[in-house]
XYZ file of C-alpha atoms in Angstrom:
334
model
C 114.515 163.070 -103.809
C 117.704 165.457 -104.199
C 119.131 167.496 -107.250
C 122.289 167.626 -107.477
C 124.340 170.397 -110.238
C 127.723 169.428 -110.022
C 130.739 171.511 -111.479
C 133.509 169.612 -112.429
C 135.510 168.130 -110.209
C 138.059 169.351 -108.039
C 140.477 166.244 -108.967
C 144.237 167.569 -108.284
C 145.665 168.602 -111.752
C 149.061 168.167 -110.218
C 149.078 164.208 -109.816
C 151.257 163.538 -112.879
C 153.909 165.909 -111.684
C 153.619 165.132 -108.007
C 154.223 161.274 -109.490
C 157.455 162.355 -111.558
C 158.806 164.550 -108.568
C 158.893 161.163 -106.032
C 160.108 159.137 -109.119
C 162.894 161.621 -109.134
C 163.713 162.556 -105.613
C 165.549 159.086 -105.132
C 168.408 159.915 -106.992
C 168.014 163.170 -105.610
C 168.729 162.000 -102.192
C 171.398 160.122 -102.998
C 172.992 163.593 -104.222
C 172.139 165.127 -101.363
C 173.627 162.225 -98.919
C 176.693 163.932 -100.199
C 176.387 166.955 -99.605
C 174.862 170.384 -101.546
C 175.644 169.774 -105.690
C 175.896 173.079 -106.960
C 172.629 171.622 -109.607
C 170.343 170.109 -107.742
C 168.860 173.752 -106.462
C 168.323 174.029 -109.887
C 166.995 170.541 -110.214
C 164.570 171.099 -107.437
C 163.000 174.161 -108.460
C 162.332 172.450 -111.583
C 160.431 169.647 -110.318
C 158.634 171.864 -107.873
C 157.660 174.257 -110.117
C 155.930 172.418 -112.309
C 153.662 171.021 -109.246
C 153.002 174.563 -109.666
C 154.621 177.539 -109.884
C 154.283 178.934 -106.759
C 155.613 176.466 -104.624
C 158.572 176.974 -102.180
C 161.098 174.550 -100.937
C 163.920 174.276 -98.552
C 166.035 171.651 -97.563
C 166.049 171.141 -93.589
C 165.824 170.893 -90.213
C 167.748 168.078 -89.925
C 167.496 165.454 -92.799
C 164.392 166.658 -94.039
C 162.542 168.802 -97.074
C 159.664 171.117 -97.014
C 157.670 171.998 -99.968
C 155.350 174.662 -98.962
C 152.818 177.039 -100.514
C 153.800 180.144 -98.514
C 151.150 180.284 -96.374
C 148.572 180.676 -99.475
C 145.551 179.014 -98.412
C 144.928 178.044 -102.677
C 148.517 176.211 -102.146
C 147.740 174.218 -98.978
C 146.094 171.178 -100.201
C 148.285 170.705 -103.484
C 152.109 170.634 -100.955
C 149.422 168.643 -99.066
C 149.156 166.137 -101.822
C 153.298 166.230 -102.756
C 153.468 165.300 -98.889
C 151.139 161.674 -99.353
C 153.415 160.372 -101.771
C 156.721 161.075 -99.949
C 158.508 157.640 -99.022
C 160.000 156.863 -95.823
C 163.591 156.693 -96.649
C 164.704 158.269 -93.489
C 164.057 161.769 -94.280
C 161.715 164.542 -92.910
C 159.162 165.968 -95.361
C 156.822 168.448 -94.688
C 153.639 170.111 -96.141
C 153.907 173.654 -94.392
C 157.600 175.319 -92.674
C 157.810 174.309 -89.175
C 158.954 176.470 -86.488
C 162.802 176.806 -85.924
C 163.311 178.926 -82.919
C 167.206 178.725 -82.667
C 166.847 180.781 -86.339
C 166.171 183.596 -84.299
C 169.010 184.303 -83.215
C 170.429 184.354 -86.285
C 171.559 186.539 -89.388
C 169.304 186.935 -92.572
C 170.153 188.123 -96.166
C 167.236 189.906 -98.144
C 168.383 191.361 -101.050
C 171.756 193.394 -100.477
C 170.716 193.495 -97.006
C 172.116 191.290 -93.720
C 169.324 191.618 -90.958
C 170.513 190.190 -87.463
C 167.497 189.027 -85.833
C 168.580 189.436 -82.042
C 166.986 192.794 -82.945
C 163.879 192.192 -84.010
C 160.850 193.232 -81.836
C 156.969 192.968 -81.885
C 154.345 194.344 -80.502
C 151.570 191.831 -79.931
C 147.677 192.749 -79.241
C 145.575 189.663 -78.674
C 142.216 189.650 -80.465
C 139.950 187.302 -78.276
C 136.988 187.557 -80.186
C 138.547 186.938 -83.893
C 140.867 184.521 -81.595
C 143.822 186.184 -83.464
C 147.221 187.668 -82.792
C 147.765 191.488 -84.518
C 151.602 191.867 -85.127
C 153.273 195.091 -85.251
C 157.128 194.488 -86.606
C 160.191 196.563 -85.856
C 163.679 196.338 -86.199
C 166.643 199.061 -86.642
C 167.333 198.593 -89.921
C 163.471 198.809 -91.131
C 164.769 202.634 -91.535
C 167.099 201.754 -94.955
C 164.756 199.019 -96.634
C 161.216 199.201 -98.481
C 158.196 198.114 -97.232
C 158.667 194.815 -98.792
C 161.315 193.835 -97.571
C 160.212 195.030 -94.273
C 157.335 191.609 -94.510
C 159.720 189.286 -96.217
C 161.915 189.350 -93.114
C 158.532 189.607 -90.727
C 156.710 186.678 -92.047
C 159.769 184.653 -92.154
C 160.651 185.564 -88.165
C 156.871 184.431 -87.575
C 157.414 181.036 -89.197
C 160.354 180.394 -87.530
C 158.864 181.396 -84.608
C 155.472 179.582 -84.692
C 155.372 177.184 -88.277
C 153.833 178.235 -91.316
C 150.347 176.464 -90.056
C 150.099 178.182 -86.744
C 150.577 181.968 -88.313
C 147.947 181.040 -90.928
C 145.571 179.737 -87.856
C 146.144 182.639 -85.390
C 148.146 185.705 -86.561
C 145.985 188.478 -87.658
C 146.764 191.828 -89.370
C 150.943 192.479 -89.439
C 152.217 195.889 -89.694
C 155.975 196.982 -89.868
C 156.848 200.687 -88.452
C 160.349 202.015 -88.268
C 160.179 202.741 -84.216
C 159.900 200.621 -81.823
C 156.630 200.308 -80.345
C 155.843 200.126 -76.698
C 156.143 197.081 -74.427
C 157.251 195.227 -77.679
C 158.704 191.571 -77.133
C 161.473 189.157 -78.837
C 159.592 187.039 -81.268
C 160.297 184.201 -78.951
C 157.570 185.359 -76.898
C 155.330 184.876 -79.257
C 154.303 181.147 -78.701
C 153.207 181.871 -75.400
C 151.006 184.600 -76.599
C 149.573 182.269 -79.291
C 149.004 179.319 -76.450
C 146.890 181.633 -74.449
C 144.849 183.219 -77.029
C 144.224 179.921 -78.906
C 143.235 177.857 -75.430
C 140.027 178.250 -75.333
C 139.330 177.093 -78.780
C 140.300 173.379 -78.442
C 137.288 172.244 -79.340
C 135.334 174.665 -81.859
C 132.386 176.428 -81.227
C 129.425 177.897 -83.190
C 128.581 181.459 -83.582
C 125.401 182.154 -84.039
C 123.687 185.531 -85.829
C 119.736 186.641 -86.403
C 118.744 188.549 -89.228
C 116.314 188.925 -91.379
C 114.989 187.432 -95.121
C 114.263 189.471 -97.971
C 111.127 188.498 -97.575
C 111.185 189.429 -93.834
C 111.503 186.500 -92.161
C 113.487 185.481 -89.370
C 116.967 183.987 -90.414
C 119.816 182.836 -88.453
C 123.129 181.750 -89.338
C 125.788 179.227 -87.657
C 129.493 179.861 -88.403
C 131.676 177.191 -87.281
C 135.029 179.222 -84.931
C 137.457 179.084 -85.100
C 137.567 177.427 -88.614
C 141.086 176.931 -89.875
C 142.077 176.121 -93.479
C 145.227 174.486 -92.368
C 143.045 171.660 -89.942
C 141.663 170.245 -93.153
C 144.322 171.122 -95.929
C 142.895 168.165 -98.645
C 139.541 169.758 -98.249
C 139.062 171.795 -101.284
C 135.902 170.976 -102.452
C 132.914 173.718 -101.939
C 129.478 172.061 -101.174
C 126.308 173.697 -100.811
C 123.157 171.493 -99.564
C 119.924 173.183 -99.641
C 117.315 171.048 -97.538
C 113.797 172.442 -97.218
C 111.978 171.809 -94.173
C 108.150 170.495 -94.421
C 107.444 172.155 -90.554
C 107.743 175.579 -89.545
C 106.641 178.322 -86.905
C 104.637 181.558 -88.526
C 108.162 182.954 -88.959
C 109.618 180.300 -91.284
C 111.989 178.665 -88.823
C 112.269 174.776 -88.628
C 110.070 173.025 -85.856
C 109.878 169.620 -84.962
C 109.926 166.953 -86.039
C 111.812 169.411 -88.815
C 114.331 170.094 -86.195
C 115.067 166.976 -85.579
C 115.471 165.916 -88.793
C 118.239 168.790 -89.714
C 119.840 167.768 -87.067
C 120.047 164.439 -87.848
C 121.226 165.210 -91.103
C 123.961 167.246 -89.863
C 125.074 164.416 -87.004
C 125.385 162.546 -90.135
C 127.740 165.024 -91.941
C 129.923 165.106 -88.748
C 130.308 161.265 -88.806
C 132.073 161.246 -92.148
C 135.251 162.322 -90.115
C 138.258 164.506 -91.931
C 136.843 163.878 -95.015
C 134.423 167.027 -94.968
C 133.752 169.999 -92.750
C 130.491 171.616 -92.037
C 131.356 175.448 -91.583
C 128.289 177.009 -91.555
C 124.539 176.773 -91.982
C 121.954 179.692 -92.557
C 118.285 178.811 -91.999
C 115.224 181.045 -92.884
C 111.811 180.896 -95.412
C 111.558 177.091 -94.580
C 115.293 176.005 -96.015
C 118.502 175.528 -94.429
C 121.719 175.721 -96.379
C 124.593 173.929 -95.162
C 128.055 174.827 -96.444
C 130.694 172.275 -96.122
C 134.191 171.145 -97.880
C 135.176 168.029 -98.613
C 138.575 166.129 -99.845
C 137.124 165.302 -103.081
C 139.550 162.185 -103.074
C 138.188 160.667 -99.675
C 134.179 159.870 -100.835
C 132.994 162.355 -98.903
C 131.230 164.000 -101.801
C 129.398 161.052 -102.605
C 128.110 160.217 -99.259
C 126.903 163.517 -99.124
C 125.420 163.228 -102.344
C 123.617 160.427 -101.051
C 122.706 161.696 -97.667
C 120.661 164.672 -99.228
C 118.684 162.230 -102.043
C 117.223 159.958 -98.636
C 116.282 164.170 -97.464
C 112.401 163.558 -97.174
C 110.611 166.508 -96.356
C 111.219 168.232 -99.846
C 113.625 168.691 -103.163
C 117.543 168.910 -101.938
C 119.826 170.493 -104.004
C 123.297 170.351 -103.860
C 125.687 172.132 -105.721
C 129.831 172.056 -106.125
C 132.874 174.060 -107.102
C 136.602 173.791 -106.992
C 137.530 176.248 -103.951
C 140.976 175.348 -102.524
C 141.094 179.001 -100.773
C 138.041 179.255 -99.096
C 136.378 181.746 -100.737
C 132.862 180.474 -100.082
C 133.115 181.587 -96.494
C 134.226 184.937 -96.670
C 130.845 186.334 -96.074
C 130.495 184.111 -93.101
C 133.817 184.970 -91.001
C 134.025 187.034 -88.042
């Protein structure tokens, strides 16, 4: 028999203006068909705004609009949700920025200040083991503007030269330095980096860690890796499942037909598809503790709900929270 404590739910508060933006955009587009009308930038950041605040847009490639939350992981799933209602009316929309590598070669305006990109250089050290790219940023004219500005232009070179997604997924620390660091490379290059350091992870692993209780037990944990926010963007839904296991070795740790059984329970948890995510699991003084997320607007939760009441070997508990940037895991990633 399971107990469940549920906070409330993680419903998007954003449907009502998400529903007046695409009752809008139609006559938007019709503007638009004509051209660039000195209001509708005005019109736009309106409507986008009050999706929330923080939301970016831009009109293009091509036919096409992206409303984006920056590469904020707390932003992902709500330009996620603006994205399902979009209409196919022969334009492009988009949840994240994708990569435009002819920008590169370009001119940008920050501020009072016209970079020209042909200049820009990085210097890129591959991380295998966090499976992440560290960026080091340099061009000329980092020598006249503040460190700010510096990122602005950095992160926007990286989306245009990988997508908004892929920098979330595998760039790691970035840095900006006013000389030009050794065997640094055209941004361009760095798809090819990100293709080699990503290709071993096209099917994700588990890492697993021993440790110790409190009570000085053996423990282990399982981290899903690589785990990416951006692979599951409606999945903002924290769930903890607690299952204690009825057989265990002197140390604590689950034997069969326990194994089994949390196995079997977790096969099941797989087979509900995109709709949750197991990330990780940490076993130890006869209880396991899976931590998943779940699009709270897919079922998931509920099928989960129900998989941990038919949990026979003791009292499951299950417990949920509104976390749309992940914050659950931090203690969890590499």
């Amino acid at each position: 028999m399971g107990f469940f404590r549920r906070s409330p739910d993680a419903a998007a508060p954003h449907t009502e203006a998400i529903a007046r933006f695409w009752e809008w955009w139609p006559q938007a587009r019709r503007r638009l068909d004509n051209g660039m009308p000195a209001d509708i930038a005005d019109d736009m950041s309106a409507y986008v705004e009050a999706i929330h605040k923080d939301l970016e847009w831009e009109i293009g490639p091509g036919p096409g609009l992206t409303v984006s939350g920056g590469g904020v992981d707390e932003l992902r799933g709500i330009a996620e949700r603006w994205l399902l209602g979009a209409p196919d009316d022969g334009w492009v929309f988009r949840a994240a920025r994708p990569a435009d590598p002819a920008m590169l070669s370009g001119k940008l305006q920050l501020d009072e200040h016209e970079f020209d990109l042909e200049y820009v250089r990085m210097g890129l050290r591959a991380d295998s083991t966090r499976a992440r790219v560290d960026i080091t940023s340099y061009h000329p004219d980092f020598l006249f503007v503040p460190d700010e500005t510096r990122l602005a232009l950095t992160y926007r070179v990286l989306d245009w030269a990988l997508g908004e997604d892929d920098v979330a997924r595998w760039v790691g620390e970035v840095t900006t330095v006013a000389d030009e660091p050794l065997d640094a490379l055209p941004p361009s290059m760095l798809p090819t980096v990100v293709e080699q350091i990503s290709a071993p992870f096209s099917e994700p692993a588990w890492l697993v860690g021993e440790g110790r209780t409190p009570l000085g037990h053996a423990a282990r944990v399982s981290v899903r890796f690589p785990l990416h926010r951006q692979d599951y963007p409606l999945c903002d839904q924290y769930i903890s499942v607690a299952l204690p296991y009825a057989h265990a070795n002197p140390d604590r740790l689950p034997v069969e037909p326990s194994a089994s059984a949390l196995r079997d329970f977790e096969t099941a948890v797989e087979a509900l598809g995109s709709g949750a995510v197991l990330a990780a699991h940490e076993t130890g003084d006869g209880r396991r503790t899976l931590h998943l997320y779940a699009d709270p607007g897919s079922g998931a939760v509920a099928k989960i709900d129900q998989l941990a009441a038919s949990w026979s070997e003791g009292r499951a508990k299950v417990t949920t929270q509104p976390d749309p940037a992940w914050t659950a895991l931090a203690p969890y990633r590499p």
